[in-house]
């Protein structure tokens, strides 16, 4: 752990040299999940030619290396440097929170989601909570948990979020969730078309929003240039109980698709997102 923190203190200009090397090793030598990545890209962009897909594949692996190195840097990054590197347009959130009720941030594995969370934790002066999925590797899990908590963010294991939000009650706080997580095999699934393919989604975010009467805000994060990002907050609803069933989830999916099509290489294509096959007769 001490070596990782020492490495993290190097300037990003130096760490990006390591990122370039990591890309070459990952792409050409280890070939990390390249078959899965290309399968996901082909299915998501049937209109693209093979040369275009291979260019996109390389761009993804370059971005993946940068995200890994930037996450390493985030372990020791200062609030001042973080504020310079991640610009947040959050006036909509400030206004909506005047209602004095909970808010749910919904985001995806797009751009740099780790940097996104700690930047939000330093930017907003509300109670900042987030759901997380415990990782199998205990060392990595401890490292990521400490990273996400270092600026006051309160983490909740995904299986405990419902009970924890009930305890928090109808007061002012923000709960962040990744809405593109693939449901576990035994979980109840909502099926929708996502990037030209049938995909299973959790509907828990929408259920919680209705139950807690929480506003729902979509986070759109884009890379401005290497190491610099911009986050825009978009209100999906401030009255979840008035919307049709699955309307929140479907709106999130369309916004996520919009961002992916604008910058395809920034999505996490190495995730086996479309692992499950939609059963006949499902919604």
mmCIF file of C-alpha atoms in Angstrom:
data_model
loop_
_atom_site.group_PDB
_atom_site.id
_atom_site.type_symbol
_atom_site.label_atom_id
_atom_site.label_comp_id
_atom_site.label_asym_id
_atom_site.label_seq_id
_atom_site.Cartn_x
_atom_site.Cartn_y
_atom_site.Cartn_z
ATOM 1 C CA UNK A 1 0.000 0.000 0.000
ATOM 2 C CA UNK A 2 2.810 2.436 0.891
ATOM 3 C CA UNK A 3 4.474 1.837 -2.510
ATOM 4 C CA UNK A 4 1.205 2.542 -4.327
ATOM 5 C CA UNK A 5 0.723 5.787 -2.404
ATOM 6 C CA UNK A 6 4.318 6.782 -3.153
ATOM 7 C CA UNK A 7 3.765 6.095 -6.853
ATOM 8 C CA UNK A 8 0.511 8.051 -6.688
ATOM 9 C CA UNK A 9 2.404 11.189 -5.601
ATOM 10 C CA UNK A 10 4.218 11.411 -8.924
ATOM 11 C CA UNK A 11 2.933 14.162 -11.255
ATOM 12 C CA UNK A 12 0.378 13.028 -13.816
ATOM 13 C CA UNK A 13 2.762 14.127 -16.569
ATOM 14 C CA UNK A 14 5.102 11.374 -15.368
ATOM 15 C CA UNK A 15 2.341 8.854 -14.683
ATOM 16 C CA UNK A 16 1.042 9.243 -18.243
ATOM 17 C CA UNK A 17 4.337 7.787 -19.491
ATOM 18 C CA UNK A 18 3.445 4.726 -17.421
ATOM 19 C CA UNK A 19 -0.051 4.826 -18.937
ATOM 20 C CA UNK A 20 1.374 4.705 -22.476
ATOM 21 C CA UNK A 21 3.450 1.664 -21.513
ATOM 22 C CA UNK A 22 0.457 0.043 -19.785
ATOM 23 C CA UNK A 23 -1.603 0.467 -22.957
ATOM 24 C CA UNK A 24 1.015 -1.301 -25.090
ATOM 25 C CA UNK A 25 1.355 -4.195 -22.659
ATOM 26 C CA UNK A 26 -2.393 -4.550 -22.128
ATOM 27 C CA UNK A 27 -3.324 -4.336 -25.792
ATOM 28 C CA UNK A 28 -0.516 -6.170 -27.544
ATOM 29 C CA UNK A 29 0.896 -8.586 -24.953
ATOM 30 C CA UNK A 30 -1.764 -9.426 -22.353
ATOM 31 C CA UNK A 31 -4.591 -8.776 -24.845
ATOM 32 C CA UNK A 32 -6.910 -8.154 -21.908
ATOM 33 C CA UNK A 33 -10.451 -9.160 -22.915
ATOM 34 C CA UNK A 34 -9.883 -8.110 -26.496
ATOM 35 C CA UNK A 35 -12.295 -10.720 -27.868
ATOM 36 C CA UNK A 36 -15.072 -9.475 -25.574
ATOM 37 C CA UNK A 37 -14.334 -5.807 -26.324
ATOM 38 C CA UNK A 38 -14.499 -6.329 -30.078
ATOM 39 C CA UNK A 39 -17.692 -8.367 -29.753
ATOM 40 C CA UNK A 40 -19.317 -5.562 -27.744
ATOM 41 C CA UNK A 41 -18.152 -2.918 -30.220
ATOM 42 C CA UNK A 42 -19.381 -4.859 -33.274
ATOM 43 C CA UNK A 43 -22.810 -5.430 -31.743
ATOM 44 C CA UNK A 44 -23.118 -1.831 -30.548
ATOM 45 C CA UNK A 45 -21.945 -0.192 -33.788
ATOM 46 C CA UNK A 46 -23.075 -2.430 -36.685
ATOM 47 C CA UNK A 47 -22.764 0.566 -39.025
ATOM 48 C CA UNK A 48 -18.983 0.855 -38.495
ATOM 49 C CA UNK A 49 -16.435 -0.826 -40.744
ATOM 50 C CA UNK A 50 -13.778 -3.217 -39.407
ATOM 51 C CA UNK A 51 -10.999 -0.579 -39.660
ATOM 52 C CA UNK A 52 -13.199 1.894 -37.764
ATOM 53 C CA UNK A 53 -13.900 -0.689 -35.060
ATOM 54 C CA UNK A 54 -10.214 -1.495 -34.637
ATOM 55 C CA UNK A 55 -9.392 2.203 -34.328
ATOM 56 C CA UNK A 56 -12.104 2.532 -31.698
ATOM 57 C CA UNK A 57 -10.778 -0.572 -29.928
ATOM 58 C CA UNK A 58 -7.311 0.974 -29.619
ATOM 59 C CA UNK A 59 -8.770 4.279 -28.400
ATOM 60 C CA UNK A 60 -10.687 2.383 -25.711
ATOM 61 C CA UNK A 61 -7.549 0.635 -24.439
ATOM 62 C CA UNK A 62 -5.651 3.931 -24.380
ATOM 63 C CA UNK A 63 -8.464 5.489 -22.340
ATOM 64 C CA UNK A 64 -8.631 2.460 -20.060
ATOM 65 C CA UNK A 65 -4.918 2.866 -19.299
ATOM 66 C CA UNK A 66 -5.431 6.567 -18.557
ATOM 67 C CA UNK A 67 -8.399 5.836 -16.279
ATOM 68 C CA UNK A 68 -6.284 3.320 -14.358
ATOM 69 C CA UNK A 69 -3.422 5.792 -13.923
ATOM 70 C CA UNK A 70 -5.750 8.664 -13.010
ATOM 71 C CA UNK A 71 -7.400 6.428 -10.418
ATOM 72 C CA UNK A 72 -3.959 5.724 -9.002
ATOM 73 C CA UNK A 73 -3.317 9.476 -8.837
ATOM 74 C CA UNK A 74 -6.676 10.016 -7.127
ATOM 75 C CA UNK A 75 -5.401 8.129 -4.065
ATOM 76 C CA UNK A 76 -3.313 11.164 -3.063
ATOM 77 C CA UNK A 77 -4.592 13.999 -5.265
ATOM 78 C CA UNK A 78 -5.284 17.269 -3.439
ATOM 79 C CA UNK A 79 -8.661 19.005 -3.457
ATOM 80 C CA UNK A 80 -7.047 21.962 -5.208
ATOM 81 C CA UNK A 81 -5.672 19.902 -8.073
ATOM 82 C CA UNK A 82 -8.887 17.895 -8.311
ATOM 83 C CA UNK A 83 -10.888 21.119 -8.607
ATOM 84 C CA UNK A 84 -8.683 22.245 -11.492
ATOM 85 C CA UNK A 85 -8.980 18.943 -13.321
ATOM 86 C CA UNK A 86 -12.718 18.290 -12.918
ATOM 87 C CA UNK A 87 -15.145 21.133 -13.639
ATOM 88 C CA UNK A 88 -18.642 20.556 -12.238
ATOM 89 C CA UNK A 89 -21.736 22.405 -13.442
ATOM 90 C CA UNK A 90 -23.916 21.824 -10.405
ATOM 91 C CA UNK A 91 -26.287 24.793 -10.124
ATOM 92 C CA UNK A 92 -29.231 22.540 -10.993
ATOM 93 C CA UNK A 93 -28.396 20.337 -8.005
ATOM 94 C CA UNK A 94 -28.086 23.285 -5.648
ATOM 95 C CA UNK A 95 -31.524 24.546 -6.705
ATOM 96 C CA UNK A 96 -33.216 21.148 -6.520
ATOM 97 C CA UNK A 97 -31.807 20.458 -3.055
ATOM 98 C CA UNK A 98 -33.633 23.491 -1.691
ATOM 99 C CA UNK A 99 -36.702 21.237 -1.616
ATOM 100 C CA UNK A 100 -35.086 19.558 1.399
ATOM 101 C CA UNK A 101 -35.526 15.973 0.242
ATOM 102 C CA UNK A 102 -33.149 13.222 -0.941
ATOM 103 C CA UNK A 103 -31.575 13.179 -4.384
ATOM 104 C CA UNK A 104 -30.221 10.257 -6.372
ATOM 105 C CA UNK A 105 -27.289 10.700 -8.749
ATOM 106 C CA UNK A 106 -27.325 8.093 -11.505
ATOM 107 C CA UNK A 107 -24.225 7.577 -13.596
ATOM 108 C CA UNK A 108 -22.423 4.876 -15.594
ATOM 109 C CA UNK A 109 -18.975 3.398 -16.196
ATOM 110 C CA UNK A 110 -18.137 6.138 -18.637
ATOM 111 C CA UNK A 111 -15.182 8.515 -18.752
ATOM 112 C CA UNK A 112 -13.471 8.298 -15.307
ATOM 113 C CA UNK A 113 -16.113 7.246 -12.779
ATOM 114 C CA UNK A 114 -13.675 7.082 -9.833
ATOM 115 C CA UNK A 115 -12.451 10.634 -10.380
ATOM 116 C CA UNK A 116 -16.074 11.677 -10.912
ATOM 117 C CA UNK A 117 -17.183 10.497 -7.465
ATOM 118 C CA UNK A 118 -14.391 12.074 -5.415
ATOM 119 C CA UNK A 119 -14.760 15.336 -7.360
ATOM 120 C CA UNK A 120 -18.478 15.406 -6.527
ATOM 121 C CA UNK A 121 -17.655 14.677 -2.874
ATOM 122 C CA UNK A 122 -15.493 17.780 -2.668
ATOM 123 C CA UNK A 123 -17.768 20.033 -4.732
ATOM 124 C CA UNK A 124 -21.136 19.675 -2.999
ATOM 125 C CA UNK A 125 -21.646 20.584 0.650
ATOM 126 C CA UNK A 126 -24.365 18.026 1.259
ATOM 127 C CA UNK A 127 -24.180 14.567 2.784
ATOM 128 C CA UNK A 128 -22.683 12.511 -0.039
ATOM 129 C CA UNK A 129 -23.505 8.798 -0.105
ATOM 130 C CA UNK A 130 -22.786 6.179 -2.758
ATOM 131 C CA UNK A 131 -23.647 2.562 -3.448
ATOM 132 C CA UNK A 132 -20.793 0.211 -4.243
ATOM 133 C CA UNK A 133 -20.284 -3.420 -5.151
ATOM 134 C CA UNK A 134 -17.733 -5.207 -2.990
ATOM 135 C CA UNK A 135 -14.783 -6.478 -5.032
ATOM 136 C CA UNK A 136 -13.516 -10.032 -4.719
ATOM 137 C CA UNK A 137 -9.888 -9.012 -4.272
ATOM 138 C CA UNK A 138 -9.674 -7.810 -0.655
ATOM 139 C CA UNK A 139 -6.609 -5.614 -1.273
ATOM 140 C CA UNK A 140 -8.145 -3.829 -4.270
ATOM 141 C CA UNK A 141 -11.487 -3.555 -2.451
ATOM 142 C CA UNK A 142 -9.810 -1.855 0.529
ATOM 143 C CA UNK A 143 -7.887 0.489 -1.771
ATOM 144 C CA UNK A 144 -10.980 1.544 -3.750
ATOM 145 C CA UNK A 145 -13.105 1.879 -0.595
ATOM 146 C CA UNK A 146 -10.535 4.218 0.974
ATOM 147 C CA UNK A 147 -10.274 6.200 -2.260
ATOM 148 C CA UNK A 148 -14.028 6.722 -2.527
ATOM 149 C CA UNK A 149 -14.276 7.689 1.142
ATOM 150 C CA UNK A 150 -11.255 9.985 1.426
ATOM 151 C CA UNK A 151 -13.158 13.262 0.950
ATOM 152 C CA UNK A 152 -16.072 12.374 3.206
ATOM 153 C CA UNK A 153 -18.139 10.223 0.869
ATOM 154 C CA UNK A 154 -20.158 7.608 2.780
ATOM 155 C CA UNK A 155 -20.162 4.213 1.089
ATOM 156 C CA UNK A 156 -23.000 1.653 1.220
ATOM 157 C CA UNK A 157 -22.697 -1.933 0.026
ATOM 158 C CA UNK A 158 -25.281 -2.408 -2.720
ATOM 159 C CA UNK A 159 -27.257 -5.042 -0.805
ATOM 160 C CA UNK A 160 -27.682 -2.612 2.112
ATOM 161 C CA UNK A 161 -28.675 0.526 0.199
ATOM 162 C CA UNK A 162 -32.445 0.022 0.540
ATOM 163 C CA UNK A 163 -32.282 -0.411 4.312
ATOM 164 C CA UNK A 164 -29.748 2.404 4.698
ATOM 165 C CA UNK A 165 -31.838 4.885 2.713
ATOM 166 C CA UNK A 166 -34.860 3.990 4.845
ATOM 167 C CA UNK A 167 -32.804 4.879 7.932
ATOM 168 C CA UNK A 168 -31.680 8.170 6.386
ATOM 169 C CA UNK A 169 -35.312 9.117 5.848
ATOM 170 C CA UNK A 170 -36.796 12.169 4.177
ATOM 171 C CA UNK A 171 -33.967 14.614 4.669
ATOM 172 C CA UNK A 172 -31.455 16.364 2.468
ATOM 173 C CA UNK A 173 -28.689 14.075 1.166
ATOM 174 C CA UNK A 174 -27.382 12.678 -2.120
ATOM 175 C CA UNK A 175 -27.056 8.982 -2.982
ATOM 176 C CA UNK A 176 -24.966 8.132 -6.067
ATOM 177 C CA UNK A 177 -25.475 4.922 -8.038
ATOM 178 C CA UNK A 178 -24.057 3.353 -11.198
ATOM 179 C CA UNK A 179 -27.145 2.559 -13.228
ATOM 180 C CA UNK A 180 -25.425 0.424 -15.867
ATOM 181 C CA UNK A 181 -24.362 -2.407 -13.565
ATOM 182 C CA UNK A 182 -25.245 -5.848 -14.915
ATOM 183 C CA UNK A 183 -27.720 -7.516 -12.522
ATOM 184 C CA UNK A 184 -26.632 -10.678 -10.761
ATOM 185 C CA UNK A 185 -27.922 -13.954 -12.200
ATOM 186 C CA UNK A 186 -30.683 -14.391 -9.610
ATOM 187 C CA UNK A 187 -31.815 -10.763 -9.440
ATOM 188 C CA UNK A 188 -35.046 -9.470 -10.923
ATOM 189 C CA UNK A 189 -34.258 -7.818 -14.249
ATOM 190 C CA UNK A 190 -35.718 -5.073 -16.390
ATOM 191 C CA UNK A 191 -34.982 -5.614 -20.078
ATOM 192 C CA UNK A 192 -34.400 -2.766 -22.493
ATOM 193 C CA UNK A 193 -32.593 -2.106 -25.767
ATOM 194 C CA UNK A 194 -29.172 -0.640 -25.016
ATOM 195 C CA UNK A 195 -26.696 0.031 -27.834
ATOM 196 C CA UNK A 196 -28.650 -2.104 -30.319
ATOM 197 C CA UNK A 197 -28.820 -5.092 -27.966
ATOM 198 C CA UNK A 198 -31.172 -6.505 -25.359
ATOM 199 C CA UNK A 199 -29.693 -5.671 -21.959
ATOM 200 C CA UNK A 200 -30.741 -6.412 -18.402
ATOM 201 C CA UNK A 201 -30.906 -3.585 -15.861
ATOM 202 C CA UNK A 202 -31.612 -3.247 -12.170
ATOM 203 C CA UNK A 203 -34.796 -1.291 -11.515
ATOM 204 C CA UNK A 204 -33.772 -0.587 -7.918
ATOM 205 C CA UNK A 205 -32.816 3.039 -8.521
ATOM 206 C CA UNK A 206 -36.256 3.821 -9.851
ATOM 207 C CA UNK A 207 -37.981 1.920 -7.027
ATOM 208 C CA UNK A 208 -35.925 3.790 -4.423
ATOM 209 C CA UNK A 209 -36.644 7.136 -6.067
ATOM 210 C CA UNK A 210 -40.396 6.501 -5.863
ATOM 211 C CA UNK A 211 -40.245 5.156 -2.323
ATOM 212 C CA UNK A 212 -38.153 8.075 -0.997
ATOM 213 C CA UNK A 213 -39.716 10.690 -3.318
ATOM 214 C CA UNK A 214 -36.144 11.541 -4.331
ATOM 215 C CA UNK A 215 -35.176 13.722 -7.263
ATOM 216 C CA UNK A 216 -33.103 11.872 -9.858
ATOM 217 C CA UNK A 217 -30.162 13.554 -11.610
ATOM 218 C CA UNK A 218 -28.109 12.099 -14.451
ATOM 219 C CA UNK A 219 -24.377 12.802 -14.384
ATOM 220 C CA UNK A 220 -22.720 13.339 -17.756
ATOM 221 C CA UNK A 221 -18.892 13.331 -17.579
ATOM 222 C CA UNK A 222 -16.704 14.117 -20.596
ATOM 223 C CA UNK A 223 -12.966 14.377 -21.106
ATOM 224 C CA UNK A 224 -11.953 17.859 -22.224
ATOM 225 C CA UNK A 225 -8.352 16.792 -22.779
ATOM 226 C CA UNK A 226 -5.992 14.329 -21.168
ATOM 227 C CA UNK A 227 -6.418 14.572 -17.390
ATOM 228 C CA UNK A 228 -9.175 17.216 -17.503
ATOM 229 C CA UNK A 229 -12.922 16.587 -17.314
ATOM 230 C CA UNK A 230 -16.294 18.286 -17.185
ATOM 231 C CA UNK A 231 -19.394 17.046 -15.341
ATOM 232 C CA UNK A 232 -22.881 18.239 -16.286
ATOM 233 C CA UNK A 233 -25.901 17.482 -14.095
ATOM 234 C CA UNK A 234 -29.220 16.822 -15.864
ATOM 235 C CA UNK A 235 -32.504 16.502 -13.996
ATOM 236 C CA UNK A 236 -34.473 13.402 -14.927
ATOM 237 C CA UNK A 237 -37.282 14.132 -12.460
ATOM 238 C CA UNK A 238 -38.090 15.873 -9.203
ATOM 239 C CA UNK A 239 -41.468 14.084 -8.986
ATOM 240 C CA UNK A 240 -40.712 10.361 -9.470
ATOM 241 C CA UNK A 241 -44.108 9.211 -8.212
ATOM 242 C CA UNK A 242 -45.818 10.983 -11.114
ATOM 243 C CA UNK A 243 -43.868 9.171 -13.838
ATOM 244 C CA UNK A 244 -44.821 5.999 -15.647
ATOM 245 C CA UNK A 245 -43.242 2.712 -14.593
ATOM 246 C CA UNK A 246 -39.685 2.335 -15.992
ATOM 247 C CA UNK A 247 -39.665 5.920 -17.289
ATOM 248 C CA UNK A 248 -36.700 6.876 -15.096
ATOM 249 C CA UNK A 249 -34.721 3.814 -16.172
ATOM 250 C CA UNK A 250 -35.498 4.336 -19.856
ATOM 251 C CA UNK A 251 -34.548 8.011 -19.684
ATOM 252 C CA UNK A 252 -31.246 7.077 -18.057
ATOM 253 C CA UNK A 253 -30.537 4.524 -20.809
ATOM 254 C CA UNK A 254 -31.190 7.046 -23.580
ATOM 255 C CA UNK A 255 -28.973 9.684 -21.939
ATOM 256 C CA UNK A 256 -26.231 7.119 -21.428
ATOM 257 C CA UNK A 257 -26.472 6.047 -25.080
ATOM 258 C CA UNK A 258 -26.251 9.672 -26.170
ATOM 259 C CA UNK A 259 -22.985 10.103 -24.287
ATOM 260 C CA UNK A 260 -21.541 6.806 -25.524
ATOM 261 C CA UNK A 261 -22.283 7.630 -29.156
ATOM 262 C CA UNK A 262 -20.680 11.032 -28.723
ATOM 263 C CA UNK A 263 -17.468 9.501 -27.304
ATOM 264 C CA UNK A 264 -17.549 5.701 -27.787
ATOM 265 C CA UNK A 265 -14.024 5.013 -26.534
ATOM 266 C CA UNK A 266 -14.848 6.305 -23.053
ATOM 267 C CA UNK A 267 -17.296 3.522 -22.162
ATOM 268 C CA UNK A 268 -16.173 0.376 -20.303
ATOM 269 C CA UNK A 269 -16.378 -2.110 -23.196
ATOM 270 C CA UNK A 270 -14.329 -4.712 -21.317
ATOM 271 C CA UNK A 271 -17.283 -5.293 -18.978
ATOM 272 C CA UNK A 272 -19.396 -8.306 -20.007
ATOM 273 C CA UNK A 273 -22.466 -6.071 -20.012
ATOM 274 C CA UNK A 274 -24.577 -8.197 -22.366
ATOM 275 C CA UNK A 275 -23.824 -11.551 -20.764
ATOM 276 C CA UNK A 276 -27.454 -12.529 -20.169
ATOM 277 C CA UNK A 277 -29.820 -13.516 -22.962
ATOM 278 C CA UNK A 278 -33.301 -12.114 -22.752
ATOM 279 C CA UNK A 279 -35.846 -14.878 -21.982
ATOM 280 C CA UNK A 280 -38.772 -15.268 -24.326
ATOM 281 C CA UNK A 281 -41.749 -13.253 -23.114
ATOM 282 C CA UNK A 282 -39.781 -10.917 -20.827
ATOM 283 C CA UNK A 283 -40.809 -7.239 -20.588
#
